[in-house]
Structures are given as structure tokens and as C-alpha cells.
Coordinates of C-alpha atoms and ligand atoms in Angstrom, one line a residue:
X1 CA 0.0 0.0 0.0
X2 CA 1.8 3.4 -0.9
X3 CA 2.0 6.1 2.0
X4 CA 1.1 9.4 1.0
X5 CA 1.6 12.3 3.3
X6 CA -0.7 15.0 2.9
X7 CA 0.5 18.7 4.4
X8 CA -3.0 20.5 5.7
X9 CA -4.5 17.2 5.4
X10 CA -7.1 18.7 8.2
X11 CA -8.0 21.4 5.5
X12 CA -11.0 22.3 3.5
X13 CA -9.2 21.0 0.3
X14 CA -7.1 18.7 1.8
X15 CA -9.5 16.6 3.9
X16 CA -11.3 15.8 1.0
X17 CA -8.4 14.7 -0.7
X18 CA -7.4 12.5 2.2
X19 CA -11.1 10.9 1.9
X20 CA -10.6 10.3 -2.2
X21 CA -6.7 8.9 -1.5
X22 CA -8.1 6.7 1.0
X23 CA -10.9 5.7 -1.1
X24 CA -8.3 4.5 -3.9
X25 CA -6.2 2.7 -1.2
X26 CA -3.7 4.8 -0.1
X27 CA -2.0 5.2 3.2
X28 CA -2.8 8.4 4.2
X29 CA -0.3 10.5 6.5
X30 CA -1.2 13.9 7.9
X31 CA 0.6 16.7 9.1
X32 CA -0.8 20.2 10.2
X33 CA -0.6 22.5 12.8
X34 CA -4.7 23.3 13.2
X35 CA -4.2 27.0 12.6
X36 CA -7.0 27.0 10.1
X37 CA -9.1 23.6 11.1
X38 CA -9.8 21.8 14.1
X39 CA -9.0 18.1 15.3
X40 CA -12.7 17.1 14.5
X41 CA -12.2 17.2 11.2
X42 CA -10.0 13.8 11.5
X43 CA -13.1 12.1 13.1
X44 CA -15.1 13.0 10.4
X45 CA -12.9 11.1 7.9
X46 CA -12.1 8.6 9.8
X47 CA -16.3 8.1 10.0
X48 CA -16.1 8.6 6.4
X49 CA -14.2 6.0 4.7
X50 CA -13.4 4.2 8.8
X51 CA -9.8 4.5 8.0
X52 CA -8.3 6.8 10.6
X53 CA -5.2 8.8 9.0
X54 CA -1.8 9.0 10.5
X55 CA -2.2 12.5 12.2
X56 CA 1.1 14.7 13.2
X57 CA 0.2 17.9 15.2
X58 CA 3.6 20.3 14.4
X59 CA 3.8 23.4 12.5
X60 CA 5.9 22.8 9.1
X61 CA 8.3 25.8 9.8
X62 CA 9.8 23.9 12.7
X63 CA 12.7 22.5 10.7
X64 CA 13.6 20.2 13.3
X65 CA 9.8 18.8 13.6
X66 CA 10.4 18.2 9.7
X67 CA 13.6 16.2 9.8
X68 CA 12.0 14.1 13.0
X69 CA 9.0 13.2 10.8
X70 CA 10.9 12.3 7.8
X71 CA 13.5 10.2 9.9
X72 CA 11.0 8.1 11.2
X73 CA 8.2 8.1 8.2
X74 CA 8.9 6.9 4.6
X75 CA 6.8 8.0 1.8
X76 CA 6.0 7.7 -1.6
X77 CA 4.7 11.0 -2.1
X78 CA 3.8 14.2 -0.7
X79 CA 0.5 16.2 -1.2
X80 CA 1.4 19.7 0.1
X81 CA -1.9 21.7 1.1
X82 CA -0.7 23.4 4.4
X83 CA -0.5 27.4 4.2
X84 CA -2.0 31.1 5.0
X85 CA -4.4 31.4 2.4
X86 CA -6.4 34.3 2.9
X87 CA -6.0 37.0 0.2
X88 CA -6.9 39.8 2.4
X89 CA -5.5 38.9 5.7
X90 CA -2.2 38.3 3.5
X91 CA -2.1 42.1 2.9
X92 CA -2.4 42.6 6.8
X93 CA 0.2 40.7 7.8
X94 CA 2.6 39.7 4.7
X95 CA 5.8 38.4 6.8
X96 CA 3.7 36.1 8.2
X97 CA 2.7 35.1 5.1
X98 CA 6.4 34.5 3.1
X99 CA 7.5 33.0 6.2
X100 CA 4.7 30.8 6.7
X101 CA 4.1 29.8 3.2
X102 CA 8.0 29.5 2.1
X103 CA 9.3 28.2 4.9
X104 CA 7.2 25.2 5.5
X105 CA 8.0 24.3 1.5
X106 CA 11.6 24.6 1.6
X107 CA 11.9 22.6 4.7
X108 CA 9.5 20.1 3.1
X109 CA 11.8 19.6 -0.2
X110 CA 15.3 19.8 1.2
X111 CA 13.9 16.3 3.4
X112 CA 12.9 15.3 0.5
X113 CA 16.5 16.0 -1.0
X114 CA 18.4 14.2 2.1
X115 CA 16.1 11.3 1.6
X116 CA 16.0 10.9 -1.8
X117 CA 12.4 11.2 -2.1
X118 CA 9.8 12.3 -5.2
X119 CA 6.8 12.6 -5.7
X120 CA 5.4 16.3 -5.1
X121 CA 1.8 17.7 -5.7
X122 CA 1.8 21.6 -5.5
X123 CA -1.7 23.2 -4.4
X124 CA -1.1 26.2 -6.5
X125 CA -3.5 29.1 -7.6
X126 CA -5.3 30.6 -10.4
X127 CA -4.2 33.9 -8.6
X128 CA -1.0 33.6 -10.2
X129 CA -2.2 35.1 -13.6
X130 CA -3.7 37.9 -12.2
X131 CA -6.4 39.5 -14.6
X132 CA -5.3 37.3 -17.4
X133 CA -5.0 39.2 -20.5
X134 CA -7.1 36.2 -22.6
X135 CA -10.1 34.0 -21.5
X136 CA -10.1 30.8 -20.8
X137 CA -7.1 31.1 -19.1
X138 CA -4.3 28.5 -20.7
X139 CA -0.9 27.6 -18.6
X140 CA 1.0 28.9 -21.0
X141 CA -0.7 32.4 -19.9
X142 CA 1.9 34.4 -19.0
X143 CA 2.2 34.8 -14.7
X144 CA 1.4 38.5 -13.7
X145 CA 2.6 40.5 -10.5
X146 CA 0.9 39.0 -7.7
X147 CA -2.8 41.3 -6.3
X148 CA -1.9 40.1 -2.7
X149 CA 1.4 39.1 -0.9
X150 CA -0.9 35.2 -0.6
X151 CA -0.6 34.9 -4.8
X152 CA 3.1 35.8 -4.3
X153 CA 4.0 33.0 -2.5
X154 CA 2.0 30.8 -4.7
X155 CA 4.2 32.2 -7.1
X156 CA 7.7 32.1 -5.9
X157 CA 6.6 28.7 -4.7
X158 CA 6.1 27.4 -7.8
X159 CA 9.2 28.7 -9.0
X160 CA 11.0 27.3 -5.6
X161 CA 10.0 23.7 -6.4
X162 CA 11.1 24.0 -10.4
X163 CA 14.2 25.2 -9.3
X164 CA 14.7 22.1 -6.6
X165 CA 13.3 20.1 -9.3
X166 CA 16.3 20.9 -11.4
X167 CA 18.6 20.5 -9.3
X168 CA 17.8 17.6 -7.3
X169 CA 15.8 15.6 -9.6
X170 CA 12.4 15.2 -7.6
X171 CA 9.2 15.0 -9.8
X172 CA 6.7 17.6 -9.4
X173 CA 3.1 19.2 -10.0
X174 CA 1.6 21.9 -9.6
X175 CA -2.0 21.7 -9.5
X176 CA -3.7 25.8 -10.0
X177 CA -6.9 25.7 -8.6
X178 CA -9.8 28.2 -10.2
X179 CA -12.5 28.6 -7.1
X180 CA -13.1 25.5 -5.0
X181 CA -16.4 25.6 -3.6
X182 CA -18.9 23.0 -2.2
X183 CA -18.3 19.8 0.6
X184 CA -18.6 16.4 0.8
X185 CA -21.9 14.5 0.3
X186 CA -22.2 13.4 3.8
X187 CA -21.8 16.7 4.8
X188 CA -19.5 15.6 7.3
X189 CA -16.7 18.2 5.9
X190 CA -16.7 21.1 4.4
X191 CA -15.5 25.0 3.8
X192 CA -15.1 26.1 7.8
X193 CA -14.1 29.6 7.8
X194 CA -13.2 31.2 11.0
X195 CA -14.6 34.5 11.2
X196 CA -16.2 36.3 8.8
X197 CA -16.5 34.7 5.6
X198 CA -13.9 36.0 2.9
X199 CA -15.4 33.6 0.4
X200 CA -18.3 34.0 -2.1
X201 CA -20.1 30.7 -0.8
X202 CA -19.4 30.5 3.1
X203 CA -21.2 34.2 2.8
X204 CA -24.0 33.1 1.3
X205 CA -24.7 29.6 2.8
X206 CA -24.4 31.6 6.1
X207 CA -26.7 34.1 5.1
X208 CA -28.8 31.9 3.7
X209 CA -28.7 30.4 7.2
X210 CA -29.5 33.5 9.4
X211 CA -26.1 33.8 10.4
X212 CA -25.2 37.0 8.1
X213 CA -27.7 39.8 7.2
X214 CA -27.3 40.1 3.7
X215 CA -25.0 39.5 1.2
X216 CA -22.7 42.1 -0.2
X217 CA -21.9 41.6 -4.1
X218 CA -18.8 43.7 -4.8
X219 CA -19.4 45.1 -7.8
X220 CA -22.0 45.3 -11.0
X221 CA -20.3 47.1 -13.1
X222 CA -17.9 45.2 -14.8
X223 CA -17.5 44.1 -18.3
X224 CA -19.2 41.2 -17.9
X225 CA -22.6 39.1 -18.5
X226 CA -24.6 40.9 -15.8
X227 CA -21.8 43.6 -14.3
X228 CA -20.8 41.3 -11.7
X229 CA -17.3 39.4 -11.5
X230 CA -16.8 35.9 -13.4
X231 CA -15.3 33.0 -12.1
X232 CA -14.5 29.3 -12.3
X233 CA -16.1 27.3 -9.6
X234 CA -15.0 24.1 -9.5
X235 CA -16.5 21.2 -6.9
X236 CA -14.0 20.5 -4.3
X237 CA -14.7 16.8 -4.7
X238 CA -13.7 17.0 -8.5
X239 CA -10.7 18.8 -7.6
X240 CA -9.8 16.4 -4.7
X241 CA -9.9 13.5 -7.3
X242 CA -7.6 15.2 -9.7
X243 CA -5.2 15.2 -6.9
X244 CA -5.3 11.5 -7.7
X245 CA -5.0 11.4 -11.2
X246 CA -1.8 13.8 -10.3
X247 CA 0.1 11.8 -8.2
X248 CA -0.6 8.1 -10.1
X249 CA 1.0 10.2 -12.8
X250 CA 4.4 10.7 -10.8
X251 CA 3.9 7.4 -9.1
X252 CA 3.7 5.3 -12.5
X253 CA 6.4 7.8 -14.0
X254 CA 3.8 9.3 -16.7
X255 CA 4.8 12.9 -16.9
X256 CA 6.6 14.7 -19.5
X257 CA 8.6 16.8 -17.8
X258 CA 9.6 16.6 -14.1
X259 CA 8.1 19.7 -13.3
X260 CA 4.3 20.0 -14.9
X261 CA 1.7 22.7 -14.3
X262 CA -1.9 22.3 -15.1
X263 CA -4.6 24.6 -14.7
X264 CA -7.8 23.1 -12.5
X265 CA -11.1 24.4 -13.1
X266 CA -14.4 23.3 -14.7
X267 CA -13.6 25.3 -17.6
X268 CA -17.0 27.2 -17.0
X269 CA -17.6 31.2 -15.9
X270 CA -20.0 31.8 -13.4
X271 CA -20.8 35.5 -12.5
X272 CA -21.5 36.5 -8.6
X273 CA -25.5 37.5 -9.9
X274 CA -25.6 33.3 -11.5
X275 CA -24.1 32.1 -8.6
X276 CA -26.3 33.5 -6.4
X277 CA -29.4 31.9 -8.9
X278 CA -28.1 29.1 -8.6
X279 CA -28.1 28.9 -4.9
X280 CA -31.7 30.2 -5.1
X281 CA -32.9 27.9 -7.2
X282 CA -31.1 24.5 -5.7
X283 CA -32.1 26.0 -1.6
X284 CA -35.5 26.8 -2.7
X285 CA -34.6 30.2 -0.7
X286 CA -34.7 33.7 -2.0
X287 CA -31.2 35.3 -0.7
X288 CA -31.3 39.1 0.4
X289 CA -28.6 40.6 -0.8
X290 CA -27.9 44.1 -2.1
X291 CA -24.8 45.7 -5.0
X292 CA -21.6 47.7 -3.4
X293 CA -18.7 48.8 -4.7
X294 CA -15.9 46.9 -6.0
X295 CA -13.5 45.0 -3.6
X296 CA -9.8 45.9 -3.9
X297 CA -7.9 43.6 -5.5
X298 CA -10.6 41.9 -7.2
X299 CA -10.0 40.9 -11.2
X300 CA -13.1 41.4 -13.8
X301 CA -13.2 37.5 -14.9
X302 CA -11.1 33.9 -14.8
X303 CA -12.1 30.6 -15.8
X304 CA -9.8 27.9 -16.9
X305 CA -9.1 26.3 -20.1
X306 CA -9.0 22.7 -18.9
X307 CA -7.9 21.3 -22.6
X308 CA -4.1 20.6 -20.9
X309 CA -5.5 18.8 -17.9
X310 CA -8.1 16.9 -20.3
X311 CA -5.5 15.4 -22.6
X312 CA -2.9 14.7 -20.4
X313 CA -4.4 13.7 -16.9
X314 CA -7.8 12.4 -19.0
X315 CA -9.6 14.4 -16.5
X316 CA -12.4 16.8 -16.7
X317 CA -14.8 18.1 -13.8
X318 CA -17.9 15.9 -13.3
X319 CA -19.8 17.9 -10.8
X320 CA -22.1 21.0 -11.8
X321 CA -22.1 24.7 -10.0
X322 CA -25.6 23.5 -8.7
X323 CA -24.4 20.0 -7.4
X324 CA -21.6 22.0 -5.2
X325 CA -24.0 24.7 -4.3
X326 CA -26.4 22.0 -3.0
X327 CA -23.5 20.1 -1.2
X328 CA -22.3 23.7 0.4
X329 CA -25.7 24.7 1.8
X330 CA -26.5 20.7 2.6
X331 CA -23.3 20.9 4.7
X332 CA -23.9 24.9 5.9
X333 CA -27.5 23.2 7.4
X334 CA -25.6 20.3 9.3
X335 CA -23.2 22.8 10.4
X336 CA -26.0 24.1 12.4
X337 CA -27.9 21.0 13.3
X338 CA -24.4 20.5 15.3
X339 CA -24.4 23.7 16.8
X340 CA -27.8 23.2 17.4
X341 CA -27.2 20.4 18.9
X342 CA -24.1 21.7 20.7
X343 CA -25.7 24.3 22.6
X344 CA -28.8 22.5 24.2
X345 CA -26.2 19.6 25.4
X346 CA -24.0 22.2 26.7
X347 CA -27.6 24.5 27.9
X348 CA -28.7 21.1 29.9
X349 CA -25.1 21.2 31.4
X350 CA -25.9 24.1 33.1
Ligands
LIG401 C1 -15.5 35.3 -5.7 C2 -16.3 36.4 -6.3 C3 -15.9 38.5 -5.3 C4 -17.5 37.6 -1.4 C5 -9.9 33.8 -3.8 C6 -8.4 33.7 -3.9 C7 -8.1 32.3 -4.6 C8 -8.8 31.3 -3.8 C9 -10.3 31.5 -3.8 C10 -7.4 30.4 -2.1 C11 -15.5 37.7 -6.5 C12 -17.3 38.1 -5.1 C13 -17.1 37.5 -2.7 C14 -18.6 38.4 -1.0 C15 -18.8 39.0 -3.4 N1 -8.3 31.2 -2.5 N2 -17.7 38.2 -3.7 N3 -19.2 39.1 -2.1 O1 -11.4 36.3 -4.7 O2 -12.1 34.8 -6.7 O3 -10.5 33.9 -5.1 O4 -10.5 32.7 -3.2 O5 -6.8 29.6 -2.7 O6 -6.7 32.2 -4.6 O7 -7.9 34.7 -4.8 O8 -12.9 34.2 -4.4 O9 -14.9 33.7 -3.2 O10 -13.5 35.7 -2.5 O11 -14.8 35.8 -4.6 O12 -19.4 39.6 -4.2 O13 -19.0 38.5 0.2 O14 -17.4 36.7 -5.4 O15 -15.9 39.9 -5.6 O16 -16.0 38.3 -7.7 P1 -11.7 34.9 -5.3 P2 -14.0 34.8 -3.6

């Protein structure tokens, strides 16, 4: 059975990716330091496929934590989720963000250079082409100046691990996600943003829910469809499977070159103003929202030409905008149910 370690494994992306790697028979090892999940989220996979994961609580930038793990854990590949990834916060707090984001890679590959190890799956970013300057959006696009100090270290990333791919011979993909969105069809996991959501959908399955007012849509007056901004939402559960697809590639030595990017989206626009009719239409609820002004940073349109990921992974997204709105707003509800239930078992504590 091949051991896979998966970086952020506790993660929105990354838990379902542990739950399709386990599906297909992997060995799943996790590392991540719960800054952006919660220990829970290893139940609910383990409840899920009733395999529990490997779990490893240590923050990635401890180089020492690294070497520890890799002395005492072989594996045949890594998936590497874990990192800040909150455009706006990013602006905030930037050092944070290099550090965070750079150092817990490097350490990760120069392991992987002691040990002699391959087999690296990037979770990369459409934000790296900025406001392309043709739609769909190809690889061969050219990468723009990052909007926020988050893209930048998607972007020096990528250019970190083609550099230690040179030089040390390790096999790598990056994988540049358009706008995952949706959860698992148990509802068991999902998007959990802390806070306020930053995210299109956590807002409106939250408003939807009671939870927020009213929606704010940032902007109608773009040079789009409706006004409002365009963008490639992709199922979480199609892009956790193309995390797959990815890594047999390495695995079963497939790729072309050692170092491959490939675009991951559904290939299909959605405006804010669809999006939003969409969710309507598969919640059978009418969502109060009202128009603002434009947020900073944000580009006009992005959705992915998928014909590179077609022809050489043979993958294409399965799942519609309306199956991951219906899976968002299934899990959004069984978020509260748990609350729900939360509060009366801790009200008849008391
Ligand atoms: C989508 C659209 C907003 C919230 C970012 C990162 C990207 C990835 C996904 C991490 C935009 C509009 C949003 C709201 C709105 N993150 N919107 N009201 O900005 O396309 O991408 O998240 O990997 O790297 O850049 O996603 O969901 O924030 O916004 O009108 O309350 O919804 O203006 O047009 P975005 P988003």
C-alpha cells in the first residue's frame, strides 16, 4: 500500500483529498498544525471511509519537527496543502505570510532532498495570472505580479519547487486551482471559515442560514454578462480526485517533464449575480442581498481552459455549479444541526 503524506490534510481542500486517497487505497499520513481547522475534522474522515489517517500535530516551519517526521516516516509522495491562504488577511500581515508559506515548503523539499524522495503535488492558484489578458485562461498564460502578498508565495513557490526540481531531480506538479467551492456529500466536511467569511459561498450559505444579514456583491459594473465578476467554480470533490489522477502520474512515472503545471477548473464562468441563482434555485430560498462597490484587488473574470488537464491527466470536472451549491448549503445546514445540537447539550449542562 503506498504512504502518501498530505501537508494540511485537516484542511477544506485537503480533507477531501485524504477521503478520495483513502478511497483509492492509499495510506494516508497527515501533518498540520490546526491554525486553520480543528482536530474534529480527523473524526469525520475517519467516520467517512473508517480508516483513521496517521495524524502529526507540528507546524511545518519547525525544521527540526520536519527532519524528526521524515527520519521516522517513509513516503511515496507528498500532497502539500498546508499554508495562510487568505487574500486579504495576506495584505495585513505579509511576513507572516512568506514565512509561513516559504518556509514550511523549503523545509518540506530539502527532506525530501536528504532522503531521496519524489513525488510532489503543489496546491497552486489561479491567482498567479492575475487579470489574465485572454479567457479561458491557458498555462501557457503568462504569470502577472501578484494582487496580494498570498498569490506571491504561490508564485515564488512554484518557482522554488522548479528550481529544486532541477537541481535535485524530484518529480513535481503543480496543480492551480480556479475557485473550490462545495463539501462532501455526507456533509461531514466542508469549507469552515473562521470568522467572517472572505469567500463567495461560506457568505451566502451563512446568510442563507441567518447567520449573516445580507449579502454584499462587490461590484455590477464590470464588463461582464450581468456587471458582476466571473469565475470558475470548480467542486472540491472534483478537484480532490484530480489530486489522484496527479500523483498516479508521478507514481507510474507518466509525466513529461519533471516539473508539470496544469490549470484546475471546470472550464465554465459563473458570474457573482448566476451564482447566487443558482443557490436560489437548488435551496429553494430567496437570498437578500444588495450591490456595493468593487472589492480591492478583485479581477473582472477567470475561468480555466482545462484542454491541458483533459488530454494529459484524461480528467475533466464531473460535478455541476448546482451540485456543489447544493452540497455547500447541505453541509452549511448540518453545520447548524451540530451547533444546534451543541448548545442544548451544553444548555442542559448548566
Ligand atoms: C469570488 C467572487 C468577489 C465575497 C480567492 C483567492 C483564490 C482562492 C479562492 C485560495 C468575486 C465576489 C465574494 C462576497 C462577493 N483562495 N464576492 N461578495 O477572490 O475569486 O479567489 O478565493 O486559494 O486564490 O484569490 O474568491 O470567493 O473571495 O470571490 O461579491 O462577500 O465573489 O468579488 O468576484 P476569489 P471569492
Amino acid at each position: 500500500m503506498k504512504k502518501i503524506l498530505v501537508t494540511g490534510g485537516l484542511g477544506f481542500i485537503g480533507s477531501h483529498t485524504v477521503v478520495e486517497l483513502q478511497n483509492k487505497g492509499f495510506e494516508v499520513l497527515i501533518i498540520d498544525n490546526l491554525a486553520n481547522t480543528t482536530l474534529e475534522v480527523l473524526d469525520k474522515i475517519t467516520s467517512i471511509t473508517t480508516i483513521k489517517p496517521a495524524f502529526f500535530n507540528f507546524d511545518l516551519k519547525d525544521r527540526k519537527a520536519v527532519q524528526d517526521f521524515f527520519n521516522n516516516n517513509f513516503v511515496d509522495g507528498i500532497i502539500h496543502f498546508a499554508a495562510s491562504k487568505a487574500v486579504g488577511e495576506s495584505v495585513q500581515i505579509p511576513l507572516d505570510y512568506y514565512e509561513n508559506n516559504i518556509i514550511s515548503l523549503t523545509n518540506i523539499l530539502q527532506e525530501m532532498k536528504v532522503k531521496n524522495l519524489s513525488n510532489f503535488i503543489f496546491s497552486s492558484s489561479c491567482t498567479v495570472y492575475g487579470q489574465a489578458d485572454e479567457l479561458p485562461i491557458t498555462e501557457n498564460a503568462p504569470v502577472k505580479p501578484a494582487e496580494s502578498p498570498y498569490g506571491n508565495t504561490k508564485k515564488i513557490n512554484e518557482e522554488i519547487i522548479a528550481d529544486a526540481v532541477k537541481a535535485h531531480g524530484l518529480k513535481a506538479i503543480s496543480l492551480r486551482y480556479f475557485n473550490p467551492i462545495g463539501a462532501h456529500a455526507t456533509a461531514k466536511i466542508g469549507e469552515l471559515p473562521i470568522g467572517v467569511p472572505q469567500n463567495l459561498i461560506p457568505f451566502i450559505t451563512q446568510t442563507a442560514v441567518g447567520i449573516r444579514q445580507e449579502l454584499s456583491v462587490f461590484g455590477n459594473d464590470y464588463p461582464t454578462i450581468d456587471g458582476t465578476a466571473v469565475r470558475d467554480y470548480i467542486h472540491v470533490v472534483d478537484l480532490a480526485k484530480v489530486h489522484i489522477v496527479a500523483l498516479n502520474r508521478l507514481l507510474n512515472n507518466q509525466q513529461k517533464n519533471n516539473y508539470e503545471v496544469f490549470n484546475v477548473g471546470t472550464g465554465k464562468g459563473s458570474s457573482v449575480l448566476e451564482v447566487i441563482n443558482a443557490f436560489e434555485k437548488v435551496s429553494n430560498i430567496k437570498l437578500n442581498y444588495k450591490i456595493v462597490g468593487r472589492r480591492e484587488g478583485d479581477i473582472t473574470a477567470a475561468y480555466a481552459d482545462t484542454n491541458l488537464a483533459n488530454k494529459e491527466l484524461k480528467w475533466k470536472a464531473e460535478l455541476t455549479l448546482e451540485d456543489a451549491l447544493l452540497s455547500a448549503w447541505n453541509w452549511q445546514l448540518q453545520l447548524q444541526l451540530a451547533v444546534g445540537s451543541w448548545q442544548f447539550s451544553h444548555k442542559k449542562a448548566f
